[in-house]
C-alpha cells in the first residue's frame, strides 16, 4: 500500500517487503518480579504526535505523561535539523521522560448519582505553536485542552540581607535592636516605636549593611508547566469513547455511544451535534457508536464504527445533521455461521485512517480488517488475530474478556498494521500483495522469545481487486505461538511511530518500545 493513487488496494511494485526484524528499544515503568500493579498506574491511552518527536500516555489515575526524543536535546534540534547539519541520527528512536501532570480527577455526578472516573480514555495531539505543546485528553465525560510550555524560573539575587543573618521567620536577626516598650491606646491599640520612622534610635540603612544594592532577577533555569486552557464539558450523556482532531487544526469531534459532537478548539461552551442515533424508544436500540476518526487530510470527512461491525463514512458538507452516511463498509455474514456470539465479536473496537486517507483499518474481537474507501464491497485484507480463541468464546464471555477493546495502528508508509492480544502479545502483519508477514511479539525485553513460524496465507477466492489476505493461527485453544493464553494480561493500547518502524505499547503500567 504505497499511496492513494494506486489502483490496487494493497499493491507494491517491488513485491512484498521482507518481514521486519523487531528489537527491544527501551521500557518505562518496568515491574520487578512479583510487584503488584496499582489500578491507577495502568496505562489506558498512547499517542505519538504528527512529527513523532513526542509521545503521550494516559493512565487510569487521570495522569498524562509526556516523553520526547533524546536527539532533540542533545544537538538542540529535531531530526530534520540534524540531517541538515550532518549529525548522525540513531536508527532506533529513543525517548526520555519530559513531564507529567494530573489531567482529570475523580468526580461525582450528584444529579445522576454516578461516579465519574478519572481514567484517561483518549489523548490527541494538536498543532504546536511557539515551542508550546498542545493536546486534548478526555475521561468518560469531560474533555480538556492542555498547553505544555517551558517557563523560565525567576530567582532574585544580590540581596541586601546576608542570608546567614536571616531568622527563621524571614526577619533580620539583629542583636543590637532591643525591644521597645509599647504604649497602649484607649481602643486597645498601641504605638510600636520600633516601626516609628521618626525615632532617633533607628538608623537607615542598618549598621550591618554597608550599602544598599538593587536586587537582580535572574532566570537561568527553565521548568515545564502544564496549563489547562479550556474544559469542554456537559455535552455527552454517555461515556466518551473517541476524540479526533481535524486536519484544519481548528475543530475536533467527540463521540459517545449514541452521539458525535463537533467542537471548535477556541469555544468550550458550545458544540454541534452532527450524528445522533438515539431512538425515541431505547428498547429498540440495536447498535451503538464505538469509535470515530477524522480523515487525515479532508476536513469535511470522518468515519465512525458501530457495534454491528459496520463503518460509516460521512461528509459534513451534505447536511448539518449527518445521520445519513455517504458510504457504509461492512462484510456480509456467511450463511449458516450465526451464533450467540456473532454480534459480540463483530463489534468494532477501534478504527484508524491510513496516513494517505485511502484506507481504513478496523479491529474487531477476532480480526483486523483493511478497507479501501473507494470500495465498499468488502475488506481488501483480513488478518486473523484471535481465531484460535473461537472454541473458548463461552469462557471469554463468562469472564467478560470477550468485551475487551483492542486498539490497532498502521505504519507511516501503510505497508504494515499492528494490534494487541492476550498474554501481553501483539501482532504485526504485512499489507503488501503476496506478503505472508505475521509476526507475534511479546511486550518484554525479549520480544521474539515466543516467535513462531509465519502461518500460511490463504485466498478468499474473490477477484484480484477484492481479494483478501488471511493469516490463520493453526492451533485451537492456545495463542498464536502454541502457548496457553492468559486473558488477565492483555495488550490493549499501542501506537506506531508516524515516520519510522517503531512501536510503543502498554503492558499494564509499563511502556515498552520496539524498533525494526
Short mmCIF file of C-alpha atoms in Angstrom, two decimals:
data_model
loop_
_atom_site.label_atom_id
_atom_site.label_comp_id
_atom_site.label_asym_id
_atom_site.label_seq_id
_atom_site.Cartn_x
_atom_site.Cartn_y
_atom_site.Cartn_z
CA UNK A 1 0.00 0.00 0.00
CA UNK A 2 2.13 2.82 -1.26
CA UNK A 3 -0.25 5.71 -1.70
CA UNK A 4 -3.68 6.93 -2.58
CA UNK A 5 -3.24 6.87 -6.36
CA UNK A 6 -2.76 3.15 -6.92
CA UNK A 7 -5.47 1.04 -8.48
CA UNK A 8 -4.81 -2.00 -6.33
CA UNK A 9 -5.70 -1.72 -2.68
CA UNK A 10 -2.57 -3.32 -1.33
CA UNK A 11 -0.02 -3.21 -4.09
CA UNK A 12 3.72 -2.85 -4.24
CA UNK A 13 5.66 -2.59 -7.48
CA UNK A 14 8.73 -4.23 -5.97
CA UNK A 15 6.82 -7.13 -4.45
CA UNK A 16 6.21 -7.86 -0.77
CA UNK A 17 8.67 -6.46 1.73
CA UNK A 18 10.66 -8.93 3.87
CA UNK A 19 9.44 -9.29 7.46
CA UNK A 20 10.84 -6.74 9.86
CA UNK A 21 13.37 -7.80 12.48
CA UNK A 22 11.99 -6.28 15.68
CA UNK A 23 14.30 -5.39 18.57
CA UNK A 24 13.73 -4.11 22.07
CA UNK A 25 14.47 -0.40 22.46
CA UNK A 26 13.51 0.72 25.97
CA UNK A 27 10.95 0.39 28.75
CA UNK A 28 9.46 2.88 31.20
CA UNK A 29 7.91 1.75 34.47
CA UNK A 30 9.19 -1.82 34.30
CA UNK A 31 7.83 -4.06 37.03
CA UNK A 32 10.03 -6.18 39.23
CA UNK A 33 9.21 -9.85 39.72
CA UNK A 34 6.19 -10.22 41.97
CA UNK A 35 5.44 -6.49 42.10
CA UNK A 36 1.75 -5.74 42.37
CA UNK A 37 0.36 -3.28 39.85
CA UNK A 38 -1.78 -0.48 41.22
CA UNK A 39 -5.02 0.09 39.34
CA UNK A 40 -4.36 3.82 38.93
CA UNK A 41 -0.98 3.17 37.26
CA UNK A 42 -2.32 1.06 34.38
CA UNK A 43 -1.81 2.83 31.05
CA UNK A 44 -5.08 3.50 29.20
CA UNK A 45 -4.01 5.65 26.22
CA UNK A 46 -0.95 6.09 23.96
CA UNK A 47 -0.42 8.64 21.19
CA UNK A 48 2.50 9.93 19.09
CA UNK A 49 2.35 13.47 17.76
CA UNK A 50 2.46 14.09 14.00
CA UNK A 51 6.23 14.55 13.93
CA UNK A 52 6.98 11.56 16.12
CA UNK A 53 9.16 13.72 18.37
CA UNK A 54 6.77 13.44 21.31
CA UNK A 55 4.79 10.63 22.88
CA UNK A 56 1.96 10.93 25.39
CA UNK A 57 0.44 8.29 27.66
CA UNK A 58 -2.56 8.48 29.94
CA UNK A 59 -3.42 6.18 32.83
CA UNK A 60 -6.40 5.16 34.93
CA UNK A 61 -5.34 7.59 37.63
CA UNK A 62 -6.03 10.58 35.35
CA UNK A 63 -2.37 11.40 34.76
CA UNK A 64 -0.79 12.32 31.42
CA UNK A 65 2.93 11.59 30.96
CA UNK A 66 4.92 13.13 28.10
CA UNK A 67 8.11 11.78 26.53
CA UNK A 68 10.43 13.38 23.97
CA UNK A 69 13.04 12.03 21.57
CA UNK A 70 16.52 12.16 23.03
CA UNK A 71 18.25 13.57 19.93
CA UNK A 72 16.15 16.74 20.22
CA UNK A 73 18.03 17.87 23.34
CA UNK A 74 21.50 16.51 22.65
CA UNK A 75 22.03 18.52 19.47
CA UNK A 76 19.44 21.21 20.02
CA UNK A 77 17.09 20.35 17.17
CA UNK A 78 14.73 17.82 15.69
CA UNK A 79 15.59 15.05 13.24
CA UNK A 80 15.28 17.22 10.13
CA UNK A 81 17.66 19.82 11.58
CA UNK A 82 20.18 17.12 12.47
CA UNK A 83 20.13 15.77 8.93
CA UNK A 84 20.90 19.22 7.56
CA UNK A 85 23.84 19.54 9.96
CA UNK A 86 25.14 16.04 9.14
CA UNK A 87 24.75 14.84 12.72
CA UNK A 88 24.48 11.05 12.94
CA UNK A 89 20.94 10.01 13.80
CA UNK A 90 20.27 6.81 15.71
CA UNK A 91 18.49 4.09 13.80
CA UNK A 92 16.28 3.35 16.77
CA UNK A 93 14.44 6.40 18.14
CA UNK A 94 14.92 6.70 21.89
CA UNK A 95 12.72 8.72 24.18
CA UNK A 96 13.19 10.31 27.57
CA UNK A 97 10.78 11.39 30.24
CA UNK A 98 9.69 15.01 29.73
CA UNK A 99 6.98 15.86 32.24
CA UNK A 100 3.66 14.70 33.67
CA UNK A 101 0.54 16.37 35.02
CA UNK A 102 -2.80 15.47 36.57
CA UNK A 103 -5.35 15.83 33.80
CA UNK A 104 -8.54 14.56 35.45
CA UNK A 105 -9.72 13.96 39.00
CA UNK A 106 -12.33 11.61 40.39
CA UNK A 107 -15.72 13.34 40.27
CA UNK A 108 -19.28 12.59 41.32
CA UNK A 109 -22.42 13.48 39.37
CA UNK A 110 -24.94 14.29 42.09
CA UNK A 111 -27.87 14.59 39.68
CA UNK A 112 -27.40 11.06 38.32
CA UNK A 113 -25.69 9.62 41.44
CA UNK A 114 -22.82 8.38 39.29
CA UNK A 115 -19.11 8.36 39.94
CA UNK A 116 -17.08 9.77 37.06
CA UNK A 117 -13.73 8.02 36.96
CA UNK A 118 -10.53 9.91 36.27
CA UNK A 119 -9.29 7.32 33.75
CA UNK A 120 -7.91 8.85 30.53
CA UNK A 121 -9.81 7.31 27.60
CA UNK A 122 -8.07 9.10 24.72
CA UNK A 123 -5.27 11.57 24.04
CA UNK A 124 -4.90 13.56 20.82
CA UNK A 125 -2.12 15.98 19.91
CA UNK A 126 -2.94 19.39 18.46
CA UNK A 127 -0.91 21.83 16.38
CA UNK A 128 2.18 23.18 18.16
CA UNK A 129 2.79 26.93 18.37
CA UNK A 130 5.71 28.98 19.70
CA UNK A 131 7.51 25.87 21.01
CA UNK A 132 4.48 25.05 23.17
CA UNK A 133 2.79 21.65 23.02
CA UNK A 134 -0.99 21.35 22.87
CA UNK A 135 -3.07 18.24 23.43
CA UNK A 136 -6.58 17.06 24.20
CA UNK A 137 -7.35 14.49 26.88
CA UNK A 138 -10.68 13.04 27.92
CA UNK A 139 -12.23 10.79 30.53
CA UNK A 140 -15.80 9.48 30.34
CA UNK A 141 -17.45 12.91 30.45
CA UNK A 142 -15.03 15.83 30.22
CA UNK A 143 -12.52 16.87 27.53
CA UNK A 144 -9.64 19.18 28.43
CA UNK A 145 -7.30 21.22 26.26
CA UNK A 146 -3.77 21.43 27.67
CA UNK A 147 -0.83 23.68 26.92
CA UNK A 148 2.63 22.48 27.97
CA UNK A 149 5.38 25.07 27.77
CA UNK A 150 8.79 25.79 29.22
CA UNK A 151 8.75 28.67 31.69
CA UNK A 152 11.81 30.48 32.98
CA UNK A 153 12.28 30.15 36.73
CA UNK A 154 12.95 33.62 38.12
CA UNK A 155 15.30 33.96 41.06
CA UNK A 156 16.28 37.11 43.00
CA UNK A 157 19.98 37.50 43.72
CA UNK A 158 22.35 40.24 45.05
CA UNK A 159 20.21 40.74 48.11
CA UNK A 160 20.93 43.40 50.73
CA UNK A 161 20.36 40.97 53.58
CA UNK A 162 23.02 38.43 54.46
CA UNK A 163 21.26 35.02 54.41
CA UNK A 164 23.25 33.92 57.47
CA UNK A 165 21.63 36.68 59.48
CA UNK A 166 18.07 35.92 58.46
CA UNK A 167 15.92 34.45 61.23
CA UNK A 168 13.61 31.53 60.73
CA UNK A 169 10.56 33.71 60.13
CA UNK A 170 12.32 35.68 57.39
CA UNK A 171 13.12 38.80 59.50
CA UNK A 172 16.61 40.15 60.02
CA UNK A 173 18.19 38.97 63.24
CA UNK A 174 19.90 41.97 64.81
CA UNK A 175 21.28 41.69 68.33
CA UNK A 176 21.64 45.45 68.62
CA UNK A 177 17.91 46.07 68.30
CA UNK A 178 16.33 45.97 71.72
CA UNK A 179 12.60 45.65 72.28
CA UNK A 180 10.85 48.93 72.82
CA UNK A 181 8.05 49.43 75.28
CA UNK A 182 4.59 49.68 73.80
CA UNK A 183 2.19 52.48 74.57
CA UNK A 184 -1.40 51.31 74.78
CA UNK A 185 -4.20 53.41 73.36
CA UNK A 186 -7.76 53.71 74.59
CA UNK A 187 -9.28 51.31 72.00
CA UNK A 188 -6.83 48.53 72.65
CA UNK A 189 -4.31 49.69 70.05
CA UNK A 190 -0.74 50.61 70.71
CA UNK A 191 2.13 52.57 69.28
CA UNK A 192 5.13 50.44 68.34
CA UNK A 193 8.11 52.77 68.43
CA UNK A 194 10.30 50.18 66.69
CA UNK A 195 8.43 51.00 63.47
CA UNK A 196 8.43 54.74 64.01
CA UNK A 197 10.34 56.25 61.10
CA UNK A 198 10.99 59.41 63.14
CA UNK A 199 12.56 57.55 66.03
CA UNK A 200 16.13 58.61 66.71
CA UNK A 201 17.02 55.04 67.75
CA UNK A 202 16.61 53.64 64.23
CA UNK A 203 19.18 54.30 61.52
CA UNK A 204 18.75 53.53 57.81
CA UNK A 205 20.36 51.58 56.37
CA UNK A 206 21.06 49.40 59.40
CA UNK A 207 24.65 49.30 60.62
CA UNK A 208 25.01 45.69 59.46
CA UNK A 209 24.54 46.74 55.81
CA UNK A 210 27.32 48.90 54.43
CA UNK A 211 25.48 49.94 51.28
CA UNK A 212 22.17 49.28 49.54
CA UNK A 213 22.15 47.26 46.34
CA UNK A 214 19.32 46.78 43.86
CA UNK A 215 18.27 43.07 43.77
CA UNK A 216 18.81 41.34 40.43
CA UNK A 217 16.27 38.95 38.86
CA UNK A 218 17.92 36.01 37.09
CA UNK A 219 16.27 33.26 35.04
CA UNK A 220 18.85 30.68 34.06
CA UNK A 221 16.68 27.62 34.74
CA UNK A 222 13.51 26.52 32.98
CA UNK A 223 10.68 24.26 34.08
CA UNK A 224 7.82 22.68 32.14
CA UNK A 225 4.40 23.95 33.11
CA UNK A 226 1.11 22.33 32.03
CA UNK A 227 -1.90 24.60 31.99
CA UNK A 228 -5.48 23.65 31.25
CA UNK A 229 -6.61 26.20 28.70
CA UNK A 230 -10.19 25.01 28.17
CA UNK A 231 -12.66 22.48 29.53
CA UNK A 232 -15.29 21.03 27.19
CA UNK A 233 -17.94 19.58 29.47
CA UNK A 234 -21.65 18.75 29.75
CA UNK A 235 -22.06 17.69 26.12
CA UNK A 236 -22.31 13.90 26.48
CA UNK A 237 -24.90 11.88 28.36
CA UNK A 238 -22.98 8.66 27.71
CA UNK A 239 -19.33 7.70 28.07
CA UNK A 240 -16.95 9.34 25.60
CA UNK A 241 -15.11 6.65 23.62
CA UNK A 242 -13.31 8.78 21.00
CA UNK A 243 -11.89 12.19 20.25
CA UNK A 244 -10.24 13.13 16.96
CA UNK A 245 -8.65 16.37 15.78
CA UNK A 246 -9.39 17.75 12.34
CA UNK A 247 -6.82 18.50 9.65
CA UNK A 248 -7.89 22.17 9.74
CA UNK A 249 -6.35 22.41 13.26
CA UNK A 250 -9.43 24.34 14.40
CA UNK A 251 -12.04 21.71 15.18
CA UNK A 252 -12.34 18.25 16.70
CA UNK A 253 -15.01 15.65 17.31
CA UNK A 254 -16.01 13.71 20.40
CA UNK A 255 -18.11 10.56 20.29
CA UNK A 256 -20.08 8.59 22.84
CA UNK A 257 -22.35 5.57 22.41
CA UNK A 258 -25.11 7.46 20.61
CA UNK A 259 -23.83 10.87 19.52
CA UNK A 260 -20.92 12.60 17.81
CA UNK A 261 -20.32 16.28 18.56
CA UNK A 262 -18.24 18.80 16.61
CA UNK A 263 -16.25 21.36 18.63
CA UNK A 264 -14.19 24.41 17.89
CA UNK A 265 -10.96 24.40 19.90
CA UNK A 266 -11.50 28.04 20.90
CA UNK A 267 -15.11 27.61 22.08
CA UNK A 268 -15.68 25.40 25.11
CA UNK A 269 -19.30 26.17 25.97
CA UNK A 270 -20.92 25.15 22.69
CA UNK A 271 -20.74 22.17 20.33
CA UNK A 272 -22.73 20.97 17.32
CA UNK A 273 -24.34 17.56 17.27
CA UNK A 274 -23.57 16.01 13.86
CA UNK A 275 -24.56 12.37 14.43
CA UNK A 276 -27.40 11.19 16.66
CA UNK A 277 -28.57 7.58 16.57
CA UNK A 278 -30.60 7.75 19.78
CA UNK A 279 -34.09 6.30 19.33
CA UNK A 280 -37.29 7.52 20.90
CA UNK A 281 -37.80 4.08 22.38
CA UNK A 282 -34.43 2.95 23.71
CA UNK A 283 -35.65 -0.66 23.85
CA UNK A 284 -35.43 -0.73 20.05
CA UNK A 285 -31.76 0.23 20.07
CA UNK A 286 -29.66 -2.41 18.28
CA UNK A 287 -26.28 -0.73 17.80
CA UNK A 288 -24.05 1.92 19.33
CA UNK A 289 -21.12 4.03 18.16
CA UNK A 290 -17.79 2.50 19.19
CA UNK A 291 -15.14 4.73 17.57
CA UNK A 292 -14.86 7.85 15.41
CA UNK A 293 -11.97 9.34 13.43
CA UNK A 294 -11.45 12.37 11.17
CA UNK A 295 -9.95 11.91 7.71
CA UNK A 296 -6.23 12.87 7.87
CA UNK A 297 -6.39 15.41 5.03
CA UNK A 298 -10.07 16.09 4.16
CA UNK A 299 -11.54 18.30 6.87
CA UNK A 300 -15.12 17.54 5.78
CA UNK A 301 -14.87 13.73 6.02
CA UNK A 302 -14.97 11.45 9.03
CA UNK A 303 -15.71 7.81 9.75
CA UNK A 304 -17.32 6.08 12.70
CA UNK A 305 -17.77 2.41 13.56
CA UNK A 306 -20.58 0.59 15.28
CA UNK A 307 -21.16 -2.44 17.46
CA UNK A 308 -22.64 -4.26 14.46
CA UNK A 309 -19.32 -4.33 12.64
CA UNK A 310 -20.01 -1.55 10.13
CA UNK A 311 -18.04 1.59 9.31
CA UNK A 312 -19.88 4.66 8.05
CA UNK A 313 -18.21 7.45 6.11
CA UNK A 314 -19.96 10.82 6.38
CA UNK A 315 -19.48 14.15 4.63
CA UNK A 316 -20.07 17.28 6.71
CA UNK A 317 -20.96 19.21 3.53
CA UNK A 318 -24.11 17.17 2.92
CA UNK A 319 -26.18 18.36 5.89
CA UNK A 320 -25.90 19.78 9.38
CA UNK A 321 -27.05 16.50 10.95
CA UNK A 322 -25.19 13.66 9.27
CA UNK A 323 -27.45 10.76 10.21
CA UNK A 324 -27.32 9.61 6.59
CA UNK A 325 -23.93 8.26 5.63
CA UNK A 326 -22.28 8.71 2.24
CA UNK A 327 -20.75 5.21 2.35
CA UNK A 328 -21.00 2.15 4.54
CA UNK A 329 -18.38 -0.58 4.83
CA UNK A 330 -19.46 -3.94 6.19
CA UNK A 331 -18.71 -7.57 5.50
CA UNK A 332 -21.59 -9.82 4.57
CA UNK A 333 -22.23 -12.54 7.10
CA UNK A 334 -21.66 -16.06 5.83
CA UNK A 335 -24.85 -18.11 5.68
CA UNK A 336 -25.24 -20.65 8.48
CA UNK A 337 -22.43 -19.19 10.57
CA UNK A 338 -24.56 -17.17 13.01
CA UNK A 339 -24.30 -17.94 16.70
CA UNK A 340 -24.93 -16.31 20.07
CA UNK A 341 -21.53 -14.61 19.89
CA UNK A 342 -21.73 -13.39 16.28
CA UNK A 343 -22.78 -9.81 17.06
CA UNK A 344 -20.47 -9.52 20.09
CA UNK A 345 -17.31 -10.50 18.23
CA UNK A 346 -18.33 -8.41 15.20
CA UNK A 347 -18.33 -5.20 17.25
CA UNK A 348 -15.53 -2.88 16.08
CA UNK A 349 -13.44 -1.56 18.95
CA UNK A 350 -11.15 0.82 17.01
CA UNK A 351 -10.68 2.35 13.56
CA UNK A 352 -7.72 4.25 12.10
CA UNK A 353 -7.23 6.05 8.79
CA UNK A 354 -4.02 5.38 6.89
CA UNK A 355 -1.77 8.41 6.55
CA UNK A 356 -2.81 8.92 2.91
CA UNK A 357 -6.51 8.65 3.80
CA UNK A 358 -7.11 5.93 1.20
CA UNK A 359 -7.55 3.05 3.64
CA UNK A 360 -9.27 2.42 6.97
CA UNK A 361 -8.07 -0.18 9.45
CA UNK A 362 -10.64 -1.69 11.81
CA UNK A 363 -10.29 -4.04 14.76
CA UNK A 364 -12.99 -6.36 16.00
CA UNK A 365 -12.53 -9.08 18.59
CA UNK A 366 -11.34 -11.75 16.17
CA UNK A 367 -9.70 -9.91 13.26
CA UNK A 368 -8.06 -6.87 11.76
CA UNK A 369 -9.65 -5.66 8.53
CA UNK A 370 -8.26 -3.24 5.96
CA UNK A 371 -10.79 -1.30 3.89
CA UNK A 372 -10.38 0.78 0.74
CA UNK A 373 -12.53 3.93 0.96
CA UNK A 374 -13.24 3.62 -2.77
CA UNK A 375 -14.58 0.08 -2.48
CA UNK A 376 -17.38 -0.81 -0.10
CA UNK A 377 -18.00 -4.40 -1.27
CA UNK A 378 -15.74 -5.84 1.43
CA UNK A 379 -12.36 -5.53 3.11
CA UNK A 380 -9.29 -5.74 0.89
CA UNK A 381 -7.43 -7.70 3.57
CA UNK A 382 -8.40 -9.64 6.68
CA UNK A 383 -5.87 -10.65 9.32
CA UNK A 384 -6.82 -13.33 11.81
CA UNK A 385 -5.79 -12.39 15.36
CA UNK A 386 -7.95 -14.46 17.72
CA UNK A 387 -9.23 -17.28 15.55
CA UNK A 388 -7.55 -19.74 17.94
CA UNK A 389 -9.86 -18.46 20.70
CA UNK A 390 -13.10 -19.38 18.92
CA UNK A 391 -13.53 -22.63 20.89
CA UNK A 392 -13.17 -20.61 24.12
CA UNK A 393 -15.78 -17.94 23.43
CA UNK A 394 -18.05 -19.28 26.19
CA UNK A 395 -15.30 -18.92 28.79
CA UNK A 396 -14.35 -15.49 27.46
CA UNK A 397 -17.99 -14.41 27.72
CA UNK A 398 -18.24 -15.64 31.30
CA UNK A 399 -15.23 -13.59 32.45
CA UNK A 400 -16.17 -10.57 30.24
CA UNK A 401 -12.94 -10.80 28.26
CA UNK A 402 -14.96 -11.01 25.06
CA UNK A 403 -15.81 -7.32 25.58
CA UNK A 404 -12.16 -6.20 25.69
CA UNK A 405 -11.48 -3.31 23.33
CA UNK A 406 -8.20 -3.77 21.46
CA UNK A 407 -6.73 -0.86 19.52
CA UNK A 408 -5.00 -1.00 16.13
CA UNK A 409 -2.44 1.09 14.25
CA UNK A 410 -0.78 1.43 10.84
CA UNK A 411 2.80 2.20 9.90
CA UNK A 412 3.53 5.60 8.40
CA UNK A 413 4.00 4.13 4.90
CA UNK A 414 0.87 1.98 5.24
CA UNK A 415 2.71 -1.26 4.49
CA UNK A 416 2.09 -2.86 7.89
CA UNK A 417 -0.55 -2.97 10.59
CA UNK A 418 -0.42 -3.97 14.25
CA UNK A 419 -2.74 -4.82 17.12
CA UNK A 420 -2.60 -6.31 20.61
CA UNK A 421 -3.70 -9.61 22.09
CA UNK A 422 -3.62 -11.57 25.34
CA UNK A 423 -0.56 -12.74 27.30
CA UNK A 424 0.93 -9.27 26.60
CA UNK A 425 1.41 -10.21 22.94
CA UNK A 426 0.99 -8.02 19.90
CA UNK A 427 1.00 -8.92 16.22
CA UNK A 428 2.39 -7.18 13.13
CA UNK A 429 1.06 -8.01 9.64
CA UNK A 430 2.30 -7.03 6.19
CA UNK A 431 -0.21 -5.43 3.82
CA UNK A 432 1.63 -5.74 0.51
CA UNK A 433 0.23 -8.09 -2.11
CA UNK A 434 1.76 -11.52 -1.60
CA UNK A 435 3.12 -10.71 1.85
CA UNK A 436 3.00 -13.51 4.43
CA UNK A 437 4.40 -11.39 7.25
CA UNK A 438 2.60 -12.17 10.50
CA UNK A 439 4.95 -11.60 13.41
CA UNK A 440 3.99 -12.23 17.03
CA UNK A 441 5.92 -10.35 19.71
CA UNK A 442 5.75 -10.18 23.48
CA UNK A 443 5.85 -6.97 25.47
CA UNK A 444 9.10 -7.75 27.28
CA UNK A 445 12.82 -7.10 26.90
CA UNK A 446 13.00 -10.18 24.68
CA UNK A 447 10.09 -9.63 22.26
CA UNK A 448 10.99 -12.54 19.96
CA UNK A 449 11.14 -15.29 22.57
CA UNK A 450 7.69 -16.55 21.59
CA UNK A 451 8.23 -16.14 17.87
CA UNK A 452 6.83 -18.97 15.72
CA UNK A 453 6.76 -19.75 12.02
CA UNK A 454 4.62 -17.46 9.92
CA UNK A 455 1.18 -19.02 9.30
CA UNK A 456 0.34 -19.87 5.73
CA UNK A 457 -1.60 -17.46 3.58
CA UNK A 458 -4.91 -18.48 2.02
CA UNK A 459 -7.00 -16.62 -0.53
CA UNK A 460 -10.69 -15.85 -0.27
CA UNK A 461 -11.28 -16.87 -3.86
CA UNK A 462 -12.57 -13.45 -4.93
CA UNK A 463 -11.41 -11.36 -7.87
CA UNK A 464 -7.98 -9.75 -7.77
CA UNK A 465 -9.50 -6.39 -6.87
CA UNK A 466 -11.40 -7.63 -3.82
CA UNK A 467 -9.05 -10.38 -2.71
CA UNK A 468 -8.35 -10.67 1.00
CA UNK A 469 -5.26 -11.86 2.77
CA UNK A 470 -5.87 -14.18 5.67
CA UNK A 471 -3.36 -15.37 8.20
CA UNK A 472 -4.70 -18.09 10.42
CA UNK A 473 -3.28 -19.46 13.63
CA UNK A 474 -3.47 -23.23 13.38
CA UNK A 475 -3.75 -24.49 16.95
CA UNK A 476 -7.19 -24.03 18.56
CA UNK A 477 -7.47 -23.05 22.23
CA UNK A 478 -3.96 -21.60 22.52
CA UNK A 479 -2.32 -18.40 21.42
CA UNK A 480 -0.58 -17.93 18.09
CA UNK A 481 2.60 -19.44 19.49
CA UNK A 482 1.15 -22.65 20.86
CA UNK A 483 1.13 -21.36 24.45
CA UNK A 484 -1.88 -21.29 26.71
CA UNK A 485 -3.15 -17.70 26.70
CA UNK A 486 -3.67 -15.55 29.79
CA UNK A 487 -6.76 -13.37 29.50
CA UNK A 488 -5.76 -11.33 32.57
CA UNK A 489 -2.67 -9.91 30.86
CA UNK A 490 -3.84 -8.06 27.78
CA UNK A 491 -2.17 -5.55 25.49
CA UNK A 492 -4.96 -3.16 24.57
CA UNK A 493 -3.10 0.02 23.65
CA UNK A 494 -0.32 0.57 21.13
CA UNK A 495 0.84 3.22 18.64
CA UNK A 496 3.10 3.22 15.58
CA UNK A 497 5.65 5.99 15.08
CA UNK A 498 4.45 8.20 12.15
CA UNK A 499 7.75 8.14 10.22
CA UNK A 500 9.78 5.17 11.50
CA UNK A 501 9.30 1.48 12.19
CA UNK A 502 8.89 1.92 15.91
CA UNK A 503 6.02 0.74 18.10
CA UNK A 504 5.08 1.84 21.61
CA UNK A 505 2.78 -0.48 23.54
CA UNK A 506 1.38 -0.68 27.06
CA UNK A 507 1.51 -3.79 29.23
CA UNK A 508 -0.31 -2.84 32.45
CA UNK A 509 1.74 0.05 33.92
CA UNK A 510 4.81 -0.49 31.71
CA UNK A 511 5.51 1.29 28.43
CA UNK A 512 7.58 -0.84 26.03
CA UNK A 513 9.16 0.46 22.82
CA UNK A 514 10.49 -1.58 19.89
CA UNK A 515 12.15 -0.73 16.58
CA UNK A 516 13.00 -2.53 13.34
#
